[in-house]
Amino acid sequence: MKIAYLGPKGSFSHHVVQMAFPHEELEPFSNITDVIKAYEQGLVDYSVVPVENSIEGSVHETLDYLFHQARIQAVAEIVQPIHQQLMAVPGQSKIEKIFSHPQALAQGKKFIDEHYPDAQLEVTASTAYAARYVSEHPDQSFAAIAPKSSAGEYGLELIAEDIQEMEANFTRFWVLGPKAPQMPLKANAKKMSLALTLPDNLPGALYKALSTFAWRGIDLTKIESRPLKTALGEYFFIIDVDYADKELVYFAQKELETIGIQYKILGSYPIYTIQDKGKEKE
């Protein structure tokens, strides 16, 4: 079985697929869209993509592609604790540029402003790409923000550990595929994610949509708006609902249809959490 993930080796995505699919063939791709397309094109059996970080919010590339273009669903969710490390080639003391994924740069912004206020920030497709790039330019005053595993993978030295602004830092990853896979992780809940499109001629449409879940006692764990990309001021809404009672959620969906609210199921899935041992050990 082949599993696609956002590479290269040493990324948080790589760590997640190693934990979830320890005995399968892992295929890295350079960006999230290519990870999803790998499953659509039949190149892999499952694709694993980041969907949301507890500090920086949703990964829009993932959600927008799944809503606008893809016909696949999330069949499992994996929650990964995030610890960001600053690293450079051994012996490097002067840092003029810091490379990383935009979310990692944002998570480490406070530390960077305090210790490297003059450093330029350079965006990369993933944290592991940043680490690899820095290792390939040992004569430059470069550093990367990446997982601890990237330092070992690319021969870098840790300059500072756990530089993320908040300790409670987690990223949700979705497993995209035909059905829930068997994984050596413990599931602790179930959710469904829906993307709602509201009709123009229904006053209070969002309120009515949310009420279909509220009066049934169904918890919503997330609501977010994203541009429909049709006209200024037009949005679709992503909601995550507790899926413990499937029958209740089913009747809520039917009520949405009755009042003219269209929706797309982005996934219904068990939630797995990778245990945080305090520091990354991989």
PDB file of C-alpha atoms in Angstrom:
ATOM      1  CA  MET A   1       0.000   0.000   0.000  1.00  0.00           C
ATOM      2  CA  LYS A   2       1.284   3.483  -0.920  1.00  0.00           C
ATOM      3  CA  ILE A   3       0.706   6.614   1.156  1.00  0.00           C
ATOM      4  CA  ALA A   4       1.215  10.161  -0.205  1.00  0.00           C
ATOM      5  CA  TYR A   5       2.340  12.942   2.122  1.00  0.00           C
ATOM      6  CA  LEU A   6       3.780  16.458   2.042  1.00  0.00           C
ATOM      7  CA  GLY A   7       7.501  15.873   1.883  1.00  0.00           C
ATOM      8  CA  PRO A   8      10.355  15.652   1.972  1.00  0.00           C
ATOM      9  CA  LYS A   9      11.498  13.330   4.746  1.00  0.00           C
ATOM     10  CA  GLY A  10      11.708  14.992   8.128  1.00  0.00           C
ATOM     11  CA  SER A  11       8.488  17.009   7.797  1.00  0.00           C
ATOM     12  CA  PHE A  12       5.663  16.839  10.343  1.00  0.00           C
ATOM     13  CA  SER A  13       3.615  15.130   7.634  1.00  0.00           C
ATOM     14  CA  HIS A  14       6.357  12.521   7.316  1.00  0.00           C
ATOM     15  CA  HIS A  15       6.259  11.863  11.052  1.00  0.00           C
ATOM     16  CA  VAL A  16       2.462  11.493  10.967  1.00  0.00           C
ATOM     17  CA  VAL A  17       2.483   8.931   8.149  1.00  0.00           C
ATOM     18  CA  GLN A  18       5.299   7.028   9.832  1.00  0.00           C
ATOM     19  CA  MET A  19       3.179   6.728  12.976  1.00  0.00           C
ATOM     20  CA  ALA A  20      -0.061   5.926  11.146  1.00  0.00           C
ATOM     21  CA  PHE A  21       1.349   3.655   8.416  1.00  0.00           C
ATOM     22  CA  PRO A  22       4.586   2.215   9.834  1.00  0.00           C
ATOM     23  CA  HIS A  23       4.775  -0.715   7.407  1.00  0.00           C
ATOM     24  CA  GLU A  24       3.580   0.929   4.186  1.00  0.00           C
ATOM     25  CA  GLU A  25       5.412   2.565   1.278  1.00  0.00           C
ATOM     26  CA  LEU A  26       5.532   6.335   1.811  1.00  0.00           C
ATOM     27  CA  GLU A  27       5.601   8.688  -1.188  1.00  0.00           C
ATOM     28  CA  PRO A  28       6.578  12.352  -0.659  1.00  0.00           C
ATOM     29  CA  PHE A  29       5.169  15.147  -2.851  1.00  0.00           C
ATOM     30  CA  SER A  30       6.245  18.760  -3.070  1.00  0.00           C
ATOM     31  CA  ASN A  31       2.931  20.496  -2.279  1.00  0.00           C
ATOM     32  CA  ILE A  32      -0.498  19.751  -0.826  1.00  0.00           C
ATOM     33  CA  THR A  33      -2.330  19.848  -4.144  1.00  0.00           C
ATOM     34  CA  ASP A  34       0.004  17.216  -5.588  1.00  0.00           C
ATOM     35  CA  VAL A  35      -0.523  15.048  -2.488  1.00  0.00           C
ATOM     36  CA  ILE A  36      -4.288  15.091  -3.083  1.00  0.00           C
ATOM     37  CA  LYS A  37      -3.946  14.591  -6.834  1.00  0.00           C
ATOM     38  CA  ALA A  38      -1.764  11.524  -6.233  1.00  0.00           C
ATOM     39  CA  TYR A  39      -4.817   9.741  -4.818  1.00  0.00           C
ATOM     40  CA  GLU A  40      -7.150  11.113  -7.487  1.00  0.00           C
ATOM     41  CA  GLN A  41      -4.834   9.821 -10.205  1.00  0.00           C
ATOM     42  CA  GLY A  42      -4.546   6.380  -8.619  1.00  0.00           C
ATOM     43  CA  LEU A  43      -0.855   6.726  -7.811  1.00  0.00           C
ATOM     44  CA  VAL A  44      -1.370   5.958  -4.102  1.00  0.00           C
ATOM     45  CA  ASP A  45      -3.916   4.240  -1.869  1.00  0.00           C
ATOM     46  CA  TYR A  46      -4.249   7.124   0.617  1.00  0.00           C
ATOM     47  CA  SER A  47      -3.181  10.765   0.835  1.00  0.00           C
ATOM     48  CA  VAL A  48      -2.407  12.527   4.120  1.00  0.00           C
ATOM     49  CA  VAL A  49      -2.678  16.337   4.216  1.00  0.00           C
ATOM     50  CA  PRO A  50      -2.594  19.008   6.944  1.00  0.00           C
ATOM     51  CA  VAL A  51      -5.952  20.712   7.430  1.00  0.00           C
ATOM     52  CA  GLU A  52      -5.678  22.988  10.475  1.00  0.00           C
ATOM     53  CA  ASN A  53      -3.211  24.265  13.069  1.00  0.00           C
ATOM     54  CA  SER A  54      -4.402  25.299  16.520  1.00  0.00           C
ATOM     55  CA  ILE A  55      -2.439  28.579  16.335  1.00  0.00           C
ATOM     56  CA  GLU A  56      -2.534  29.607  12.690  1.00  0.00           C
ATOM     57  CA  GLY A  57      -5.908  28.175  11.723  1.00  0.00           C
ATOM     58  CA  SER A  58      -6.973  26.298   8.615  1.00  0.00           C
ATOM     59  CA  VAL A  59      -4.719  25.213   5.778  1.00  0.00           C
ATOM     60  CA  HIS A  60      -6.620  26.894   2.970  1.00  0.00           C
ATOM     61  CA  GLU A  61      -4.906  25.021   0.158  1.00  0.00           C
ATOM     62  CA  THR A  62      -6.318  21.772   1.544  1.00  0.00           C
ATOM     63  CA  LEU A  63      -9.863  22.973   2.231  1.00  0.00           C
ATOM     64  CA  ASP A  64     -10.259  24.965  -0.977  1.00  0.00           C
ATOM     65  CA  TYR A  65      -9.076  22.117  -3.179  1.00  0.00           C
ATOM     66  CA  LEU A  66     -11.317  19.577  -1.440  1.00  0.00           C
ATOM     67  CA  PHE A  67     -14.339  21.878  -1.803  1.00  0.00           C
ATOM     68  CA  HIS A  68     -13.832  23.274  -5.293  1.00  0.00           C
ATOM     69  CA  GLN A  69     -12.141  20.428  -7.159  1.00  0.00           C
ATOM     70  CA  ALA A  70     -11.890  17.102  -5.366  1.00  0.00           C
ATOM     71  CA  ARG A  71     -14.495  14.363  -5.042  1.00  0.00           C
ATOM     72  CA  ILE A  72     -12.772  12.509  -2.238  1.00  0.00           C
ATOM     73  CA  GLN A  73     -13.400  12.620   1.489  1.00  0.00           C
ATOM     74  CA  ALA A  74     -11.494  12.473   4.744  1.00  0.00           C
ATOM     75  CA  VAL A  75     -11.788   8.993   6.255  1.00  0.00           C
ATOM     76  CA  ALA A  76      -9.617   9.597   9.339  1.00  0.00           C
ATOM     77  CA  GLU A  77      -8.133  12.506  11.261  1.00  0.00           C
ATOM     78  CA  ILE A  78      -4.772  12.459  13.038  1.00  0.00           C
ATOM     79  CA  VAL A  79      -3.821  15.134  15.569  1.00  0.00           C
ATOM     80  CA  GLN A  80      -0.094  15.787  15.868  1.00  0.00           C
ATOM     81  CA  PRO A  81       1.529  17.884  18.665  1.00  0.00           C
ATOM     82  CA  ILE A  82       3.836  20.466  17.088  1.00  0.00           C
ATOM     83  CA  HIS A  83       7.264  21.459  18.406  1.00  0.00           C
ATOM     84  CA  GLN A  84       9.277  23.861  16.236  1.00  0.00           C
ATOM     85  CA  GLN A  85      13.089  23.931  16.312  1.00  0.00           C
ATOM     86  CA  LEU A  86      15.551  26.447  14.896  1.00  0.00           C
ATOM     87  CA  MET A  87      18.471  24.727  13.155  1.00  0.00           C
ATOM     88  CA  ALA A  88      21.494  25.484  10.994  1.00  0.00           C
ATOM     89  CA  VAL A  89      24.627  23.780   9.696  1.00  0.00           C
ATOM     90  CA  PRO A  90      27.031  22.906  12.535  1.00  0.00           C
ATOM     91  CA  GLY A  91      29.155  25.851  13.631  1.00  0.00           C
ATOM     92  CA  GLN A  92      26.949  28.496  12.022  1.00  0.00           C
ATOM     93  CA  SER A  93      26.555  31.421  14.430  1.00  0.00           C
ATOM     94  CA  LYS A  94      25.413  34.259  12.166  1.00  0.00           C
ATOM     95  CA  ILE A  95      21.839  33.991  10.887  1.00  0.00           C
ATOM     96  CA  GLU A  96      20.735  36.327   8.081  1.00  0.00           C
ATOM     97  CA  LYS A  97      17.869  34.316   6.566  1.00  0.00           C
ATOM     98  CA  ILE A  98      15.391  31.924   8.166  1.00  0.00           C
ATOM     99  CA  PHE A  99      13.506  29.477   5.959  1.00  0.00           C
ATOM    100  CA  SER A 100      10.308  27.590   6.739  1.00  0.00           C
ATOM    101  CA  HIS A 101       6.669  26.951   5.921  1.00  0.00           C
ATOM    102  CA  PRO A 102       4.484  30.066   6.488  1.00  0.00           C
ATOM    103  CA  GLN A 103       2.721  28.547   9.494  1.00  0.00           C
ATOM    104  CA  ALA A 104       5.998  27.572  11.157  1.00  0.00           C
ATOM    105  CA  LEU A 105       7.366  31.082  10.595  1.00  0.00           C
ATOM    106  CA  ALA A 106       4.232  32.515  12.187  1.00  0.00           C
ATOM    107  CA  GLN A 107       4.434  30.108  15.125  1.00  0.00           C
ATOM    108  CA  GLY A 108       8.039  31.167  15.791  1.00  0.00           C
ATOM    109  CA  LYS A 109       7.577  34.877  15.084  1.00  0.00           C
ATOM    110  CA  LYS A 110       7.888  36.033  18.697  1.00  0.00           C
ATOM    111  CA  PHE A 111      11.161  34.141  19.165  1.00  0.00           C
ATOM    112  CA  ILE A 112      12.551  35.426  15.861  1.00  0.00           C
ATOM    113  CA  ASP A 113      11.627  39.035  16.663  1.00  0.00           C
ATOM    114  CA  GLU A 114      13.387  38.785  20.027  1.00  0.00           C
ATOM    115  CA  HIS A 115      16.563  36.975  18.945  1.00  0.00           C
ATOM    116  CA  TYR A 116      16.946  37.580  15.183  1.00  0.00           C
ATOM    117  CA  PRO A 117      15.057  40.825  14.467  1.00  0.00           C
ATOM    118  CA  ASP A 118      17.124  41.590  11.350  1.00  0.00           C
ATOM    119  CA  ALA A 119      16.831  38.161   9.768  1.00  0.00           C
ATOM    120  CA  GLN A 120      14.940  37.870   6.487  1.00  0.00           C
ATOM    121  CA  LEU A 121      12.139  35.316   6.418  1.00  0.00           C
ATOM    122  CA  GLU A 122      11.860  33.047   3.387  1.00  0.00           C
ATOM    123  CA  VAL A 123       8.826  30.866   2.709  1.00  0.00           C
ATOM    124  CA  THR A 124       9.166  27.214   1.647  1.00  0.00           C
ATOM    125  CA  ALA A 125       6.608  24.527   0.754  1.00  0.00           C
ATOM    126  CA  SER A 126       7.229  22.622   3.991  1.00  0.00           C
ATOM    127  CA  THR A 127       9.419  22.759   7.085  1.00  0.00           C
ATOM    128  CA  ALA A 128      11.481  19.822   5.858  1.00  0.00           C
ATOM    129  CA  TYR A 129      12.183  21.543   2.525  1.00  0.00           C
ATOM    130  CA  ALA A 130      13.550  24.441   4.536  1.00  0.00           C
ATOM    131  CA  ALA A 131      15.886  22.165   6.473  1.00  0.00           C
ATOM    132  CA  ARG A 132      17.071  20.446   3.304  1.00  0.00           C
ATOM    133  CA  TYR A 133      17.682  23.775   1.559  1.00  0.00           C
ATOM    134  CA  VAL A 134      19.749  25.070   4.467  1.00  0.00           C
ATOM    135  CA  SER A 135      21.831  21.877   4.488  1.00  0.00           C
ATOM    136  CA  GLU A 136      22.512  22.309   0.753  1.00  0.00           C
ATOM    137  CA  HIS A 137      23.959  25.804   1.312  1.00  0.00           C
ATOM    138  CA  PRO A 138      26.451  25.349   4.171  1.00  0.00           C
ATOM    139  CA  ASP A 139      28.437  28.445   3.183  1.00  0.00           C
ATOM    140  CA  GLN A 140      25.434  30.744   3.676  1.00  0.00           C
ATOM    141  CA  SER A 141      24.160  32.334   6.899  1.00  0.00           C
ATOM    142  CA  PHE A 142      20.924  30.387   6.743  1.00  0.00           C
ATOM    143  CA  ALA A 143      18.708  28.707   9.351  1.00  0.00           C
ATOM    144  CA  ALA A 144      15.484  26.728   9.194  1.00  0.00           C
ATOM    145  CA  ILE A 145      12.490  26.220  11.442  1.00  0.00           C
ATOM    146  CA  ALA A 146      11.555  22.538  11.285  1.00  0.00           C
ATOM    147  CA  PRO A 147      10.875  19.410  13.351  1.00  0.00           C
ATOM    148  CA  LYS A 148      13.719  17.911  15.337  1.00  0.00           C
ATOM    149  CA  SER A 149      13.696  14.923  12.980  1.00  0.00           C
ATOM    150  CA  SER A 150      14.749  17.233  10.120  1.00  0.00           C
ATOM    151  CA  ALA A 151      17.978  18.077  11.935  1.00  0.00           C
ATOM    152  CA  GLY A 152      18.948  14.412  12.039  1.00  0.00           C
ATOM    153  CA  GLU A 153      17.762  13.820   8.474  1.00  0.00           C
ATOM    154  CA  TYR A 154      19.825  16.669   6.980  1.00  0.00           C
ATOM    155  CA  GLY A 155      22.802  16.930   9.340  1.00  0.00           C
ATOM    156  CA  LEU A 156      21.821  20.206  10.984  1.00  0.00           C
ATOM    157  CA  GLU A 157      22.468  21.458  14.492  1.00  0.00           C
ATOM    158  CA  LEU A 158      19.753  22.743  16.820  1.00  0.00           C
ATOM    159  CA  ILE A 159      20.231  26.405  17.699  1.00  0.00           C
ATOM    160  CA  ALA A 160      17.059  26.751  19.783  1.00  0.00           C
ATOM    161  CA  GLU A 161      14.391  24.254  20.817  1.00  0.00           C
ATOM    162  CA  ASP A 162      10.614  24.562  21.077  1.00  0.00           C
ATOM    163  CA  ILE A 163      10.419  28.105  19.728  1.00  0.00           C
ATOM    164  CA  GLN A 164       6.677  27.947  18.962  1.00  0.00           C
ATOM    165  CA  GLU A 165       4.817  30.819  20.578  1.00  0.00           C
ATOM    166  CA  MET A 166       2.312  28.602  22.403  1.00  0.00           C
ATOM    167  CA  GLU A 167       2.944  25.260  24.068  1.00  0.00           C
ATOM    168  CA  ALA A 168      -0.493  23.904  23.164  1.00  0.00           C
ATOM    169  CA  ASN A 169       0.267  23.646  19.461  1.00  0.00           C
ATOM    170  CA  PHE A 170      -1.393  20.917  17.408  1.00  0.00           C
ATOM    171  CA  THR A 171      -2.019  20.236  13.734  1.00  0.00           C
ATOM    172  CA  ARG A 172      -4.907  18.215  12.350  1.00  0.00           C
ATOM    173  CA  PHE A 173      -4.156  15.951   9.398  1.00  0.00           C
ATOM    174  CA  TRP A 174      -6.779  14.292   7.192  1.00  0.00           C
ATOM    175  CA  VAL A 175      -6.357  10.873   5.667  1.00  0.00           C
ATOM    176  CA  LEU A 176      -8.058  10.926   2.252  1.00  0.00           C
ATOM    177  CA  GLY A 177      -9.118   7.659   0.705  1.00  0.00           C
ATOM    178  CA  PRO A 178     -11.859   5.113   0.025  1.00  0.00           C
ATOM    179  CA  LYS A 179     -12.474   3.950   3.606  1.00  0.00           C
ATOM    180  CA  ALA A 180     -11.055   4.256   7.107  1.00  0.00           C
ATOM    181  CA  PRO A 181      -7.670   2.484   7.188  1.00  0.00           C
ATOM    182  CA  GLN A 182      -6.344   0.280   9.958  1.00  0.00           C
ATOM    183  CA  MET A 183      -3.804   2.285  11.972  1.00  0.00           C
ATOM    184  CA  PRO A 184      -1.852   1.522  15.180  1.00  0.00           C
ATOM    185  CA  LEU A 185      -3.376   4.569  16.883  1.00  0.00           C
ATOM    186  CA  LYS A 186      -6.274   4.910  19.301  1.00  0.00           C
ATOM    187  CA  ALA A 187      -9.438   6.665  18.133  1.00  0.00           C
ATOM    188  CA  ASN A 188     -11.205   8.849  20.695  1.00  0.00           C
ATOM    189  CA  ALA A 189     -14.143  10.497  18.850  1.00  0.00           C
ATOM    190  CA  LYS A 190     -15.897  10.854  15.494  1.00  0.00           C
ATOM    191  CA  LYS A 191     -16.677  13.979  13.491  1.00  0.00           C
ATOM    192  CA  MET A 192     -18.238  14.971  10.194  1.00  0.00           C
ATOM    193  CA  SER A 193     -17.078  17.980   8.190  1.00  0.00           C
ATOM    194  CA  LEU A 194     -19.538  19.727   5.893  1.00  0.00           C
ATOM    195  CA  ALA A 195     -19.178  22.629   3.467  1.00  0.00           C
ATOM    196  CA  LEU A 196     -22.424  24.624   3.302  1.00  0.00           C
ATOM    197  CA  THR A 197     -23.497  26.838   0.393  1.00  0.00           C
ATOM    198  CA  LEU A 198     -26.278  29.240   1.385  1.00  0.00           C
ATOM    199  CA  PRO A 199     -29.044  30.414  -0.975  1.00  0.00           C
ATOM    200  CA  ASP A 200     -29.220  34.164  -1.690  1.00  0.00           C
ATOM    201  CA  ASN A 201     -32.978  34.388  -1.169  1.00  0.00           C
ATOM    202  CA  LEU A 202     -33.172  32.829   2.307  1.00  0.00           C
ATOM    203  CA  PRO A 203     -33.017  35.460   5.090  1.00  0.00           C
ATOM    204  CA  GLY A 204     -31.087  34.204   8.114  1.00  0.00           C
ATOM    205  CA  ALA A 205     -29.770  31.248   6.085  1.00  0.00           C
ATOM    206  CA  LEU A 206     -26.671  30.690   8.216  1.00  0.00           C
ATOM    207  CA  TYR A 207     -28.697  30.876  11.428  1.00  0.00           C
ATOM    208  CA  LYS A 208     -31.197  28.384  10.039  1.00  0.00           C
ATOM    209  CA  ALA A 209     -28.410  26.054   8.914  1.00  0.00           C
ATOM    210  CA  LEU A 210     -26.775  26.024  12.326  1.00  0.00           C
ATOM    211  CA  SER A 211     -30.140  25.665  14.057  1.00  0.00           C
ATOM    212  CA  THR A 212     -30.710  22.301  12.374  1.00  0.00           C
ATOM    213  CA  PHE A 213     -27.847  20.996  14.512  1.00  0.00           C
ATOM    214  CA  ALA A 214     -28.407  23.132  17.622  1.00  0.00           C
ATOM    215  CA  TRP A 215     -31.982  22.122  18.414  1.00  0.00           C
ATOM    216  CA  ARG A 216     -30.997  18.448  18.071  1.00  0.00           C
ATOM    217  CA  GLY A 217     -28.204  18.907  20.609  1.00  0.00           C
ATOM    218  CA  ILE A 218     -25.454  18.194  18.070  1.00  0.00           C
ATOM    219  CA  ASP A 219     -22.198  19.929  19.031  1.00  0.00           C
ATOM    220  CA  LEU A 220     -20.381  22.022  16.417  1.00  0.00           C
ATOM    221  CA  THR A 221     -16.631  22.065  16.990  1.00  0.00           C
ATOM    222  CA  LYS A 222     -15.781  24.485  14.171  1.00  0.00           C
ATOM    223  CA  ILE A 223     -17.310  27.023  11.815  1.00  0.00           C
ATOM    224  CA  GLU A 224     -15.337  28.942   9.198  1.00  0.00           C
ATOM    225  CA  SER A 225     -16.120  30.901   6.055  1.00  0.00           C
ATOM    226  CA  ARG A 226     -14.149  30.687   2.803  1.00  0.00           C
ATOM    227  CA  PRO A 227     -14.635  32.640  -0.462  1.00  0.00           C
ATOM    228  CA  LEU A 228     -16.765  30.885  -3.056  1.00  0.00           C
ATOM    229  CA  LYS A 229     -14.538  32.439  -5.757  1.00  0.00           C
ATOM    230  CA  THR A 230     -17.627  33.471  -7.697  1.00  0.00           C
ATOM    231  CA  ALA A 231     -18.155  37.078  -6.596  1.00  0.00           C
ATOM    232  CA  LEU A 232     -17.021  39.443  -3.864  1.00  0.00           C
ATOM    233  CA  GLY A 233     -18.881  38.770  -0.626  1.00  0.00           C
ATOM    234  CA  GLU A 234     -19.983  35.231  -1.486  1.00  0.00           C
ATOM    235  CA  TYR A 235     -18.813  32.447   0.825  1.00  0.00           C
ATOM    236  CA  PHE A 236     -19.186  28.808   1.705  1.00  0.00           C
ATOM    237  CA  PHE A 237     -19.088  27.711   5.340  1.00  0.00           C
ATOM    238  CA  ILE A 238     -17.136  24.787   6.754  1.00  0.00           C
ATOM    239  CA  ILE A 239     -18.567  23.208   9.884  1.00  0.00           C
ATOM    240  CA  ASP A 240     -17.334  20.275  11.957  1.00  0.00           C
ATOM    241  CA  VAL A 241     -20.036  18.410  13.873  1.00  0.00           C
ATOM    242  CA  ASP A 242     -19.958  15.709  16.509  1.00  0.00           C
ATOM    243  CA  TYR A 243     -20.743  12.449  14.700  1.00  0.00           C
ATOM    244  CA  ALA A 244     -21.371  10.278  17.749  1.00  0.00           C
ATOM    245  CA  ASP A 245     -25.081   9.983  16.868  1.00  0.00           C
ATOM    246  CA  LYS A 246     -25.153   9.306  13.120  1.00  0.00           C
ATOM    247  CA  GLU A 247     -28.958   9.215  12.969  1.00  0.00           C
ATOM    248  CA  LEU A 248     -29.309  12.693  14.458  1.00  0.00           C
ATOM    249  CA  VAL A 249     -26.755  14.089  12.006  1.00  0.00           C
ATOM    250  CA  TYR A 250     -28.576  12.356   9.129  1.00  0.00           C
ATOM    251  CA  PHE A 251     -31.869  14.069  10.039  1.00  0.00           C
ATOM    252  CA  ALA A 252     -30.052  17.410  10.337  1.00  0.00           C
ATOM    253  CA  GLN A 253     -28.708  16.912   6.806  1.00  0.00           C
ATOM    254  CA  LYS A 254     -32.214  16.178   5.553  1.00  0.00           C
ATOM    255  CA  GLU A 255     -33.492  19.382   7.149  1.00  0.00           C
ATOM    256  CA  LEU A 256     -30.710  21.338   5.433  1.00  0.00           C
ATOM    257  CA  GLU A 257     -31.929  19.964   2.115  1.00  0.00           C
ATOM    258  CA  THR A 258     -35.556  20.809   2.938  1.00  0.00           C
ATOM    259  CA  ILE A 259     -34.795  24.484   3.579  1.00  0.00           C
ATOM    260  CA  GLY A 260     -32.664  24.748   0.434  1.00  0.00           C
ATOM    261  CA  ILE A 261     -29.150  24.740   1.875  1.00  0.00           C
ATOM    262  CA  GLN A 262     -26.688  22.799  -0.257  1.00  0.00           C
ATOM    263  CA  TYR A 263     -23.784  20.987   1.339  1.00  0.00           C
ATOM    264  CA  LYS A 264     -20.791  18.874   0.444  1.00  0.00           C
ATOM    265  CA  ILE A 265     -19.507  16.239   2.846  1.00  0.00           C
ATOM    266  CA  LEU A 266     -15.766  16.743   3.241  1.00  0.00           C
ATOM    267  CA  GLY A 267     -15.526  13.645   5.412  1.00  0.00           C
ATOM    268  CA  SER A 268     -16.873  11.610   8.306  1.00  0.00           C
ATOM    269  CA  TYR A 269     -14.036  10.155  10.305  1.00  0.00           C
ATOM    270  CA  PRO A 270     -12.624   8.850  13.581  1.00  0.00           C
ATOM    271  CA  ILE A 271     -10.083  11.087  15.318  1.00  0.00           C
ATOM    272  CA  TYR A 272      -6.689   9.719  16.369  1.00  0.00           C
ATOM    273  CA  THR A 273      -4.183  11.593  18.518  1.00  0.00           C
ATOM    274  CA  ILE A 274      -0.436  11.003  18.484  1.00  0.00           C
ATOM    275  CA  GLN A 275       0.691  11.111  22.086  1.00  0.00           C
ATOM    276  CA  ASP A 276       2.874  14.051  23.029  1.00  0.00           C
ATOM    277  CA  LYS A 277       5.907  12.883  25.006  1.00  0.00           C
ATOM    278  CA  GLY A 278       6.853  16.476  25.816  1.00  0.00           C
ATOM    279  CA  LYS A 279       9.600  16.660  23.214  1.00  0.00           C
ATOM    280  CA  GLU A 280       9.952  15.070  19.847  1.00  0.00           C
ATOM    281  CA  LYS A 281      11.946  11.866  20.061  1.00  0.00           C
ATOM    282  CA  GLU A 282      11.981  10.811  16.436  1.00  0.00           C
TER     283      GLU A 282
END
